[in-house]
Coordinates of C-alpha atoms and ligand atoms in Angstrom, one line a residue:
M1 CA 101.7 6.1 68.8
A2 CA 99.9 9.4 68.1
G3 CA 101.7 12.5 67.0
N4 CA 104.6 13.3 64.7
Q5 CA 106.5 10.0 64.8
S6 CA 108.7 7.5 63.1
T7 CA 107.7 3.9 63.4
E8 CA 111.4 2.9 63.5
L9 CA 113.5 4.6 66.1
D10 CA 117.1 4.5 67.2
V11 CA 115.9 4.7 70.8
L12 CA 112.5 4.5 72.4
I13 CA 112.3 5.9 75.9
V14 CA 109.6 4.8 78.3
G15 CA 108.6 7.5 80.8
A16 CA 108.7 11.3 80.7
G17 CA 110.0 12.1 84.3
F18 CA 113.4 13.5 85.0
A19 CA 115.3 10.5 83.7
G20 CA 113.3 10.2 80.4
V21 CA 113.3 13.8 79.6
Y22 CA 117.1 14.0 80.1
Q23 CA 117.6 11.1 77.8
L24 CA 115.5 12.6 75.1
H25 CA 117.3 15.9 75.3
Q26 CA 120.8 14.4 75.3
L27 CA 120.2 11.8 72.7
R28 CA 118.4 14.1 70.3
K29 CA 121.3 16.6 70.5
R30 CA 123.6 13.7 69.4
G31 CA 121.5 13.0 66.3
F32 CA 119.6 9.9 67.6
N33 CA 116.1 9.4 66.2
V34 CA 114.4 9.1 69.6
R35 CA 110.9 9.4 71.1
I36 CA 109.4 9.1 74.6
V37 CA 106.2 7.3 75.3
D38 CA 104.3 8.1 78.5
A39 CA 100.9 7.1 79.9
A40 CA 100.4 10.5 81.5
A41 CA 98.8 13.5 79.8
T42 CA 101.8 15.8 80.5
L43 CA 105.5 15.6 81.5
G44 CA 106.6 15.1 85.1
G45 CA 106.5 11.4 85.8
I46 CA 105.4 10.8 89.3
W47 CA 104.4 14.5 89.6
Y48 CA 101.7 13.9 87.1
W49 CA 100.1 11.0 89.0
N50 CA 100.9 12.1 92.6
C51 CA 98.7 15.2 92.7
Y52 CA 97.1 14.5 96.0
P53 CA 96.7 17.5 98.4
G54 CA 100.0 18.2 100.0
A55 CA 102.2 16.3 97.6
R56 CA 105.6 17.9 97.5
V57 CA 109.2 16.9 97.0
D58 CA 111.4 16.1 100.1
T59 CA 114.5 17.5 98.4
H60 CA 115.5 21.1 98.8
V61 CA 116.0 23.7 96.1
P62 CA 118.2 23.7 94.0
M63 CA 118.9 19.9 94.2
Y64 CA 115.6 18.7 92.7
E65 CA 116.1 20.2 89.3
F66 CA 118.4 19.9 86.3
S67 CA 121.9 21.4 86.5
D68 CA 121.8 23.0 83.1
E69 CA 122.4 26.7 83.5
E70 CA 120.2 27.4 80.5
L71 CA 117.3 26.2 82.7
W72 CA 118.1 27.4 86.2
R73 CA 119.2 30.9 85.1
D74 CA 115.6 32.0 84.4
W75 CA 113.7 29.6 86.7
N76 CA 112.7 30.6 90.2
W77 CA 110.8 28.6 92.8
T78 CA 108.4 29.9 95.4
E79 CA 109.3 27.4 98.1
R80 CA 112.3 25.6 99.3
F81 CA 110.4 22.3 99.0
P82 CA 108.2 22.8 96.0
D83 CA 104.8 21.1 95.7
W84 CA 103.5 19.0 92.8
A85 CA 101.8 21.9 91.0
E86 CA 105.0 23.9 90.9
L87 CA 107.0 20.9 89.9
R88 CA 104.6 20.4 87.0
E89 CA 105.1 24.1 86.1
Y90 CA 108.9 23.4 86.1
F91 CA 108.4 20.5 83.7
S92 CA 106.3 22.7 81.4
Y93 CA 109.1 25.3 81.5
V94 CA 111.7 22.6 80.7
D95 CA 109.5 21.4 77.9
K96 CA 109.5 24.9 76.3
K97 CA 113.3 25.5 76.8
W98 CA 114.3 22.0 75.5
D99 CA 111.4 21.7 73.0
L100 CA 110.5 18.3 74.2
S101 CA 106.7 17.6 73.6
K102 CA 107.0 17.3 69.9
D103 CA 108.9 14.0 70.5
I104 CA 106.7 12.6 73.2
S105 CA 103.6 10.4 72.8
F106 CA 101.4 11.3 75.8
D107 CA 98.4 9.3 77.1
T108 CA 100.0 6.2 75.6
R109 CA 101.0 3.3 77.8
V110 CA 103.7 0.8 76.8
T111 CA 102.0 -2.6 77.4
G112 CA 104.7 -5.0 76.0
A113 CA 107.9 -5.3 74.1
E114 CA 109.4 -8.2 72.2
F115 CA 112.9 -8.6 70.9
D116 CA 113.1 -9.5 67.3
E117 CA 116.3 -11.5 66.8
A118 CA 116.2 -11.2 63.0
S119 CA 116.4 -7.4 63.0
N120 CA 118.0 -6.9 66.5
Q121 CA 115.2 -4.5 67.2
W122 CA 112.5 -4.3 69.9
L123 CA 108.9 -4.3 68.8
V124 CA 107.2 -2.1 71.4
K125 CA 103.5 -2.3 71.8
T126 CA 101.4 0.5 73.1
D127 CA 97.8 0.6 74.3
D128 CA 96.7 2.6 71.2
G129 CA 97.3 -0.6 69.3
A130 CA 100.5 0.6 67.6
T131 CA 103.8 -1.3 67.4
T132 CA 107.0 0.7 67.1
R133 CA 110.4 -0.7 66.1
A134 CA 113.4 0.6 68.1
K135 CA 117.0 -0.4 68.0
S136 CA 117.2 0.3 71.7
V137 CA 114.7 0.8 74.5
V138 CA 115.6 2.9 77.5
Y139 CA 113.2 2.4 80.4
C140 CA 112.9 5.5 82.6
T141 CA 109.9 4.3 84.6
G142 CA 111.2 5.5 87.9
F143 CA 110.8 3.7 91.2
A144 CA 107.2 4.4 91.8
A145 CA 105.3 3.5 88.6
K146 CA 103.2 0.8 90.1
S147 CA 101.1 1.6 93.1
Y148 CA 100.2 -0.9 95.8
T149 CA 96.8 -1.2 97.4
P150 CA 96.6 -4.0 100.0
D151 CA 94.1 -6.7 99.5
F152 CA 91.8 -5.5 102.3
E153 CA 88.7 -7.6 102.8
G154 CA 85.6 -5.7 101.7
L155 CA 87.5 -2.8 100.0
E156 CA 85.2 -3.1 97.0
D157 CA 82.1 -2.7 99.2
F158 CA 83.1 0.8 100.4
Q159 CA 80.5 3.3 99.2
G160 CA 82.4 6.5 99.9
V161 CA 85.2 8.0 97.9
C162 CA 88.4 6.0 97.9
H163 CA 91.7 6.8 96.1
H164 CA 95.2 5.7 96.2
T165 CA 97.5 8.7 96.5
A166 CA 99.1 7.8 93.2
H167 CA 95.8 7.8 91.3
W168 CA 94.4 11.0 92.7
P169 CA 91.7 12.7 90.6
Q170 CA 93.4 15.4 88.5
E171 CA 90.5 17.7 89.3
G172 CA 91.3 17.4 93.0
L173 CA 89.2 16.4 96.0
D174 CA 88.0 18.6 98.9
F175 CA 88.3 17.3 102.4
T176 CA 86.3 20.2 104.0
G177 CA 83.7 18.9 106.5
K178 CA 84.3 15.2 105.6
K179 CA 85.2 12.2 107.7
V180 CA 88.6 11.2 106.3
G181 CA 90.6 8.0 106.9
I182 CA 94.2 7.7 105.7
I183 CA 95.7 4.3 105.6
G184 CA 99.5 4.4 105.6
T185 CA 102.1 6.7 107.2
G186 CA 104.8 6.9 104.6
A187 CA 105.7 10.2 102.9
S188 CA 102.4 10.3 101.1
G189 CA 100.3 9.6 104.2
V190 CA 102.1 12.3 106.2
Q191 CA 101.6 14.8 103.4
V192 CA 97.9 14.2 102.9
A193 CA 97.2 14.1 106.6
Q194 CA 98.7 17.6 107.0
V195 CA 96.2 19.0 104.5
A196 CA 93.2 16.9 105.5
G197 CA 93.7 17.7 109.2
A198 CA 93.2 21.4 108.5
T199 CA 89.6 21.1 107.1
A200 CA 88.2 17.6 107.7
D201 CA 85.5 17.2 110.2
Q202 CA 87.3 14.1 111.4
L203 CA 90.7 12.7 110.3
T204 CA 91.8 9.2 111.4
V205 CA 95.3 8.2 110.5
F206 CA 95.8 4.4 110.4
Q207 CA 99.4 3.7 111.3
R208 CA 101.1 0.3 111.0
T209 CA 104.6 1.5 111.5
P210 CA 105.4 4.9 113.0
I211 CA 107.0 7.1 110.4
L212 CA 110.3 8.7 111.6
A213 CA 109.3 12.0 110.0
L214 CA 111.9 14.9 110.0
A215 CA 111.4 18.6 110.2
M216 CA 111.1 20.0 106.7
Q217 CA 111.9 23.6 107.7
Q218 CA 109.9 24.9 104.6
E219 CA 110.7 28.4 103.5
K220 CA 109.2 30.8 101.0
L221 CA 111.8 31.8 98.3
D222 CA 111.8 35.0 96.4
V223 CA 113.6 35.9 93.2
A224 CA 116.2 38.2 94.9
T225 CA 117.2 35.4 97.4
Q226 CA 117.5 33.0 94.5
G227 CA 119.6 35.4 92.6
E228 CA 122.1 35.3 95.4
M229 CA 121.8 31.6 95.7
K230 CA 122.5 31.1 92.0
K231 CA 126.1 32.3 92.4
E232 CA 126.7 29.1 94.2
Y233 CA 124.7 26.8 92.0
P234 CA 127.6 25.6 89.8
A235 CA 129.6 24.6 92.9
R236 CA 126.5 23.0 94.5
Y237 CA 125.8 20.9 91.4
K238 CA 129.4 19.9 91.3
R239 CA 129.2 18.8 94.9
R240 CA 126.0 16.8 94.3
N241 CA 127.8 14.9 91.5
E242 CA 130.6 14.1 93.9
S243 CA 128.4 13.0 96.8
S244 CA 127.1 9.6 97.6
G245 CA 123.4 10.4 97.5
G246 CA 123.2 13.1 94.9
F247 CA 122.9 16.0 97.4
D248 CA 125.1 19.0 98.2
F249 CA 125.6 18.2 101.9
P250 CA 129.0 18.9 103.4
E251 CA 131.3 16.0 104.1
L252 CA 131.0 14.1 107.4
T253 CA 134.0 13.5 109.5
K254 CA 133.0 12.4 113.0
S255 CA 131.5 9.4 114.6
A256 CA 128.4 10.0 116.9
L257 CA 130.2 8.0 119.5
E258 CA 133.5 9.9 119.6
V259 CA 132.0 13.2 120.6
S260 CA 130.6 14.5 123.9
D261 CA 126.9 14.5 124.6
E262 CA 126.9 18.3 124.2
E263 CA 128.6 18.2 120.8
R264 CA 126.4 15.4 119.6
N265 CA 123.3 17.3 120.6
A266 CA 124.5 20.5 119.0
T267 CA 125.2 18.6 115.7
F268 CA 121.7 17.1 115.8
E269 CA 120.1 20.4 116.6
D270 CA 122.0 22.1 113.7
A271 CA 120.9 19.4 111.2
W272 CA 117.4 19.6 112.5
S273 CA 117.3 23.4 112.0
R274 CA 118.8 23.0 108.5
G275 CA 115.8 20.8 107.8
G276 CA 115.1 18.4 105.0
F277 CA 117.3 15.3 104.8
S278 CA 120.1 16.9 106.8
F279 CA 119.2 15.0 109.9
W280 CA 118.9 11.7 108.0
S281 CA 122.2 11.8 106.2
N282 CA 124.3 14.7 107.4
T283 CA 125.1 14.4 111.0
F284 CA 127.7 11.7 111.8
T285 CA 129.6 9.1 109.7
D286 CA 128.2 6.1 111.5
I287 CA 124.5 6.7 112.0
L288 CA 123.6 4.2 109.3
L289 CA 126.4 1.8 110.2
D290 CA 126.5 1.4 113.9
M291 CA 123.5 0.5 116.2
D292 CA 124.7 2.5 119.1
A293 CA 125.3 5.6 117.0
N294 CA 121.9 5.0 115.3
Q295 CA 120.2 4.9 118.7
T296 CA 121.4 8.4 119.5
A297 CA 119.7 9.7 116.4
Y298 CA 116.5 7.9 117.3
D299 CA 116.5 9.2 120.8
F300 CA 117.0 12.7 119.6
W301 CA 114.2 12.4 117.1
R302 CA 111.9 10.8 119.7
S303 CA 112.4 13.6 122.2
K304 CA 111.5 16.2 119.4
V305 CA 108.2 14.4 118.8
H306 CA 107.4 14.0 122.5
G307 CA 108.0 17.7 122.9
R308 CA 105.3 18.5 120.3
V309 CA 102.5 16.0 121.1
T310 CA 100.6 16.9 124.2
D311 CA 98.9 13.5 125.0
P312 CA 101.7 11.1 126.3
A313 CA 99.9 8.0 125.0
T314 CA 99.5 9.5 121.5
A315 CA 103.2 10.6 121.6
E316 CA 104.2 7.1 122.5
T317 CA 102.2 5.6 119.6
L318 CA 103.8 8.1 117.2
A319 CA 107.3 7.8 118.6
P320 CA 107.6 4.7 120.8
K321 CA 110.4 4.1 123.3
V322 CA 111.6 1.1 121.4
A323 CA 112.4 2.1 117.8
P324 CA 110.3 0.3 115.3
H325 CA 113.5 -0.2 113.2
P326 CA 116.9 1.5 113.1
F327 CA 116.7 5.1 112.3
G328 CA 117.0 6.0 108.6
V329 CA 116.9 2.5 107.1
K330 CA 113.3 3.0 106.1
R331 CA 112.9 6.2 104.2
P332 CA 111.9 9.1 106.6
S333 CA 109.4 11.6 105.4
L334 CA 109.6 15.3 105.9
E335 CA 106.9 17.0 107.8
Q336 CA 105.7 20.5 108.7
N337 CA 103.0 20.1 111.3
Y338 CA 102.4 16.4 111.2
F339 CA 102.9 15.8 114.9
E340 CA 100.9 18.9 116.1
L341 CA 97.9 17.5 114.1
F342 CA 97.4 14.9 116.8
N343 CA 96.8 17.7 119.4
Q344 CA 93.8 18.7 117.4
G345 CA 90.4 17.5 118.5
N346 CA 89.4 16.4 115.0
V347 CA 92.5 14.2 114.4
A348 CA 93.3 10.7 115.8
V349 CA 95.8 8.0 115.2
V350 CA 94.9 4.3 115.2
D351 CA 97.8 1.9 115.9
L352 CA 97.2 -1.0 113.6
K353 CA 99.7 -3.2 115.3
A354 CA 97.6 -3.0 118.5
T355 CA 94.2 -3.0 116.8
P356 CA 94.5 -4.6 113.3
L357 CA 92.3 -3.5 110.5
E358 CA 89.7 -6.3 110.3
K359 CA 87.8 -5.3 107.1
I360 CA 86.5 -2.5 105.1
T361 CA 82.7 -2.1 105.0
A362 CA 80.2 0.0 102.9
N363 CA 80.5 2.8 105.5
G364 CA 84.0 2.6 106.7
V365 CA 86.6 0.6 108.5
H366 CA 86.1 -2.2 111.0
I367 CA 88.6 -2.2 113.8
D368 CA 88.6 -3.9 117.2
G369 CA 85.0 -5.0 116.6
E370 CA 83.9 -1.4 115.9
E371 CA 83.0 0.4 112.7
L372 CA 84.6 3.8 112.1
E373 CA 82.6 5.7 109.4
F374 CA 84.2 7.6 106.6
D375 CA 83.3 9.7 103.6
I376 CA 86.7 9.5 102.1
L377 CA 89.4 6.7 102.4
V378 CA 92.9 7.5 101.3
M379 CA 95.1 4.6 100.4
A380 CA 98.6 6.0 101.1
T381 CA 99.9 2.5 100.9
G382 CA 102.9 3.0 98.6
F383 CA 104.3 1.2 95.6
D384 CA 105.6 -2.0 94.3
A385 CA 108.8 0.0 94.1
V386 CA 111.7 -0.2 91.7
T387 CA 110.9 -3.4 89.9
G388 CA 107.0 -3.2 89.8
G389 CA 106.9 -0.5 87.1
L390 CA 109.1 -2.6 84.8
I391 CA 107.7 -6.0 85.2
Q392 CA 104.1 -4.8 84.8
I393 CA 105.1 -4.3 81.1
D394 CA 105.1 -7.6 79.2
I395 CA 108.8 -7.4 78.2
K396 CA 109.8 -10.6 76.3
G397 CA 113.5 -11.3 75.8
T398 CA 115.5 -13.7 73.6
R399 CA 114.7 -16.9 75.5
G400 CA 110.9 -16.3 75.3
E401 CA 111.2 -15.4 79.0
T402 CA 109.5 -12.3 80.3
L403 CA 111.3 -9.8 82.5
K404 CA 108.8 -10.7 85.2
Q405 CA 109.8 -14.4 84.9
H406 CA 113.5 -13.5 84.8
W407 CA 113.2 -11.6 88.1
E408 CA 110.8 -14.1 89.7
K409 CA 113.4 -14.9 92.5
G410 CA 114.6 -11.3 92.6
A411 CA 115.9 -8.6 90.3
K412 CA 119.3 -9.2 88.7
T413 CA 121.1 -6.8 86.4
H414 CA 124.6 -5.9 85.3
L415 CA 125.5 -2.6 86.8
G416 CA 121.8 -1.8 87.3
V417 CA 121.5 -1.0 83.6
S418 CA 121.3 -4.2 81.6
V419 CA 119.7 -7.6 81.9
N420 CA 120.9 -10.9 80.4
G421 CA 118.5 -12.2 77.8
F422 CA 117.2 -8.7 77.1
P423 CA 119.6 -7.2 74.6
N424 CA 119.5 -3.5 73.5
M425 CA 117.6 -2.6 76.6
L426 CA 118.9 -0.1 79.2
L427 CA 117.5 1.0 82.5
V428 CA 117.9 4.4 84.1
Y429 CA 117.1 4.6 87.8
G430 CA 116.5 0.9 87.8
P431 CA 117.1 -1.9 90.3
Q432 CA 120.6 -2.4 91.6
S433 CA 121.6 1.1 90.6
P434 CA 121.7 3.8 93.3
S435 CA 118.2 5.1 92.3
G436 CA 116.1 4.9 95.6
F437 CA 119.2 6.0 97.5
C438 CA 119.9 8.9 95.2
N439 CA 118.3 12.2 94.5
G440 CA 116.3 11.7 91.3
P441 CA 117.5 14.5 89.1
S442 CA 121.1 13.8 90.1
C443 CA 120.8 10.2 89.1
A444 CA 118.9 11.1 85.9
E445 CA 122.0 13.1 84.9
I446 CA 124.9 11.1 86.3
Q447 CA 123.7 7.6 85.4
G448 CA 121.9 9.1 82.4
D449 CA 125.2 10.5 81.0
W450 CA 126.7 7.0 81.2
I451 CA 123.7 5.5 79.2
V452 CA 124.0 8.3 76.6
R453 CA 127.7 7.6 76.2
A454 CA 127.1 3.9 75.9
L455 CA 124.5 4.4 73.2
E456 CA 126.9 6.7 71.3
D457 CA 129.7 4.1 71.7
M458 CA 127.5 1.4 70.3
R459 CA 126.6 3.5 67.3
E460 CA 130.2 4.5 66.7
Q461 CA 131.4 1.0 66.9
E462 CA 128.5 -0.3 64.7
I463 CA 127.3 -2.6 67.5
V464 CA 123.9 -3.8 66.6
R465 CA 123.3 -5.9 69.7
Y466 CA 124.6 -5.5 73.2
E467 CA 123.7 -7.5 76.2
A468 CA 124.9 -8.3 79.7
T469 CA 126.3 -11.8 80.2
A470 CA 124.6 -14.1 82.8
E471 CA 127.9 -14.2 84.6
A472 CA 128.2 -10.4 84.9
E473 CA 124.6 -10.2 86.1
N474 CA 125.3 -12.8 88.8
T475 CA 128.5 -11.0 89.9
W476 CA 126.8 -7.6 90.1
T477 CA 123.8 -9.1 92.0
E478 CA 126.2 -10.7 94.5
H479 CA 128.1 -7.5 94.8
V480 CA 125.0 -5.4 95.5
N481 CA 123.7 -8.0 98.1
M482 CA 127.1 -8.1 99.7
I483 CA 127.2 -4.3 100.2
G484 CA 123.6 -4.4 101.4
E485 CA 124.5 -6.9 104.1
M486 CA 127.2 -4.5 105.4
T487 CA 124.5 -1.9 106.0
M488 CA 121.5 -1.8 108.3
F489 CA 118.9 -1.6 105.5
P490 CA 118.0 -5.3 105.8
K491 CA 116.9 -4.7 109.4
A492 CA 113.7 -3.0 108.3
D493 CA 110.7 -4.2 106.3
S494 CA 110.8 -1.4 103.8
W495 CA 110.3 -0.9 100.1
Y496 CA 114.1 -0.6 99.8
M497 CA 114.1 -4.3 100.6
G498 CA 110.9 -5.2 98.6
A499 CA 109.4 -6.1 102.0
N500 CA 106.3 -3.9 101.6
I501 CA 104.8 -6.2 99.0
P502 CA 103.5 -9.6 100.1
G503 CA 105.4 -12.4 98.3
K504 CA 108.0 -10.1 96.7
P505 CA 111.5 -11.5 97.0
R506 CA 113.4 -9.8 99.8
Q507 CA 116.5 -8.2 98.5
I508 CA 118.1 -4.8 98.6
L509 CA 116.7 -3.3 95.5
N510 CA 119.1 -0.4 95.1
Y511 CA 122.9 -0.1 95.1
P512 CA 123.7 1.0 98.6
G513 CA 127.4 1.9 98.1
G514 CA 126.9 5.5 96.9
V515 CA 126.8 7.1 93.5
Q516 CA 130.6 7.6 93.4
L517 CA 131.5 4.0 93.9
Y518 CA 128.7 3.0 91.5
M519 CA 129.9 5.3 88.7
E520 CA 133.5 4.2 89.1
Q521 CA 132.4 0.7 88.3
C522 CA 130.3 1.7 85.4
N523 CA 133.1 3.9 84.0
E524 CA 135.6 1.1 84.5
A525 CA 133.4 -1.4 82.6
A526 CA 132.9 1.1 79.7
K527 CA 136.7 1.7 79.6
E528 CA 137.3 -2.0 79.3
G529 CA 135.2 -2.2 76.2
Y530 CA 131.9 -2.7 78.1
K531 CA 133.1 -5.4 80.3
G532 CA 130.3 -7.9 81.2
F533 CA 128.5 -7.2 78.0
V534 CA 128.5 -9.2 74.8
L535 CA 128.7 -6.8 71.8
D536 CA 127.8 -7.9 68.3
K537 CA 128.8 -6.0 65.3
F538 CA 126.9 -5.6 62.1
K539 CA 128.2 -8.3 59.7
Ligands
LIG1 P1 105.4 4.1 101.6 O1 106.5 4.9 102.1 O2 105.7 2.7 101.1 O3 104.3 4.0 102.7 C1 103.2 3.1 102.6 C2 102.5 3.1 103.9 O4 101.4 2.2 103.8 C3 103.4 2.6 105.1 O5 103.1 3.4 106.2 C4 102.9 1.2 105.2 O6 103.0 0.6 106.5 C5 101.4 1.3 104.9 N1 100.8 0.1 104.5 C6 101.1 -0.7 103.5 N2 100.4 -1.8 103.5 C7 99.6 -1.7 104.6 C8 98.6 -2.5 105.1 N3 98.3 -3.7 104.6 N4 97.9 -2.1 106.2 C9 98.2 -1.0 106.8 N5 99.2 -0.1 106.3 C10 99.8 -0.5 105.2 O7 104.7 4.8 100.4 P2 104.5 6.4 100.2 O8 103.6 6.6 99.0 O9 104.2 7.1 101.4 O10 105.9 6.9 99.8 C11 106.7 6.2 98.8 C12 107.9 7.0 98.4 O11 107.5 8.1 97.7 C13 108.6 7.6 99.6 O12 109.5 6.7 100.2 C14 109.3 8.7 98.9 O13 110.4 8.3 98.3 C15 108.3 9.2 98.0 P3 104.4 -0.1 106.9 O14 105.4 1.0 107.1 O15 104.8 -1.0 105.8 O16 104.1 -0.9 108.1

């Protein structure tokens, strides 16, 4: 690893997004000898890689930032849903305030790690050829560290420009006057389309599953407004810590089925006008639990879309009568003018379910026996989410087994933080923790604090090796699956279920019971002397 470094660390952190940065700051304050390694050239995690035009966060200010007053006091955003460039500026600001970079190795990818039983240390290999010893490794790789590009026939023959949204050229790419094809209609596809549609000669959006995109209700923010808002920040951050998804939404009390049509509609309208994820998670208690309640949300959403798209057939493609899956069990995206795009003469949607993509050619995309020509193809095809970023690293545990092998039939962890056979290894924002169901910075802090305390406890008690038992791992996996079965998430083929990657085991990848219930169990385990872990003292 380049830079000012020690080759033997207390803790090596992989990843410099919200989770990793928080770990570095907190652990260093507590006297740990700690360092981050990140493959990117700057801080920011996914906001380094996802710099495609239109990339922005779907979480409103001030939820998508750290709750440390030392930071928010002097920081002001320009928009309610900031874009990638402003998020990078934020990270650079945090870097200066917390003095982080001196302990980060940038442009360095962790390629492998092997546990050395003799020293109870990890030997971590990086792509600069170095090996670093660390007593503990904390993986903060996020849920979207490994992109996914489908194995389209002929993709390598395409002669135009082709990028996955997560590998966008840092210098940018201009769509003006170009023929642009976007494959995928998740959050990334929607965001690129909104920008491309403004200047492209022709934009074609290839849709496999309609995205149930919600009104963002973007707003410009000025300093004076934020000055007023900041009076409420402490209460709002407290609220986010007490909520199930790491947001500051008010508590829900009513079922969608117990109210009159008028009241239900008024509640939906209110959430819609508040924007962001309000309509997803802050209308009625049973939207994600009861199919009839769920249908009312879908119908409302569909009527909003049909009100905005002039051609009825196009509106039906974008928002069909029969819901593609229950509302909200696949992650909705936020949109600003996504649906109006399809009223423009230069924008079209292709329904891949009706006319499958046959192959990619030198000039474009073959569909229904016809070739559509493109200058630029955008792969907005998502990620091998949650587990992919971890198992792409050659992590070898005590049985000679790699993490990839250990998770061959599905991820298994104890409390979403520890894996049997992989001692002294902790995961923040990992599988079977709330991660994908929780606002990132909230989880980085809430779960992150538990990890920091665990590392402190191990140090205080002179524990040199800690590891989840196989039994605890199985119990937690059964528990997560059991809660998952009680929800409607298994009803959709989503990345939440690992179902977007061919061959990936289908399982609910994140803890769906809410952050509160999750933390209660983590805290209980810690109180009981790290129940479910085997702890070995220095002899
Ligand atoms: P997503 O949400 O996983 O979206 C990927 C999109 O790509 C989605 O519309 C997929 O259709 C589509 N896709 C995937 N494979 C194919 C193939 N083979 N053919 C056609 N279309 C395909 O990724 P994003 O990057 O948009 O967002 C990821 C997360 O980042 C998001 O949830 C936020 O948390 C931020 P499908 O729906 O599977 O039919």
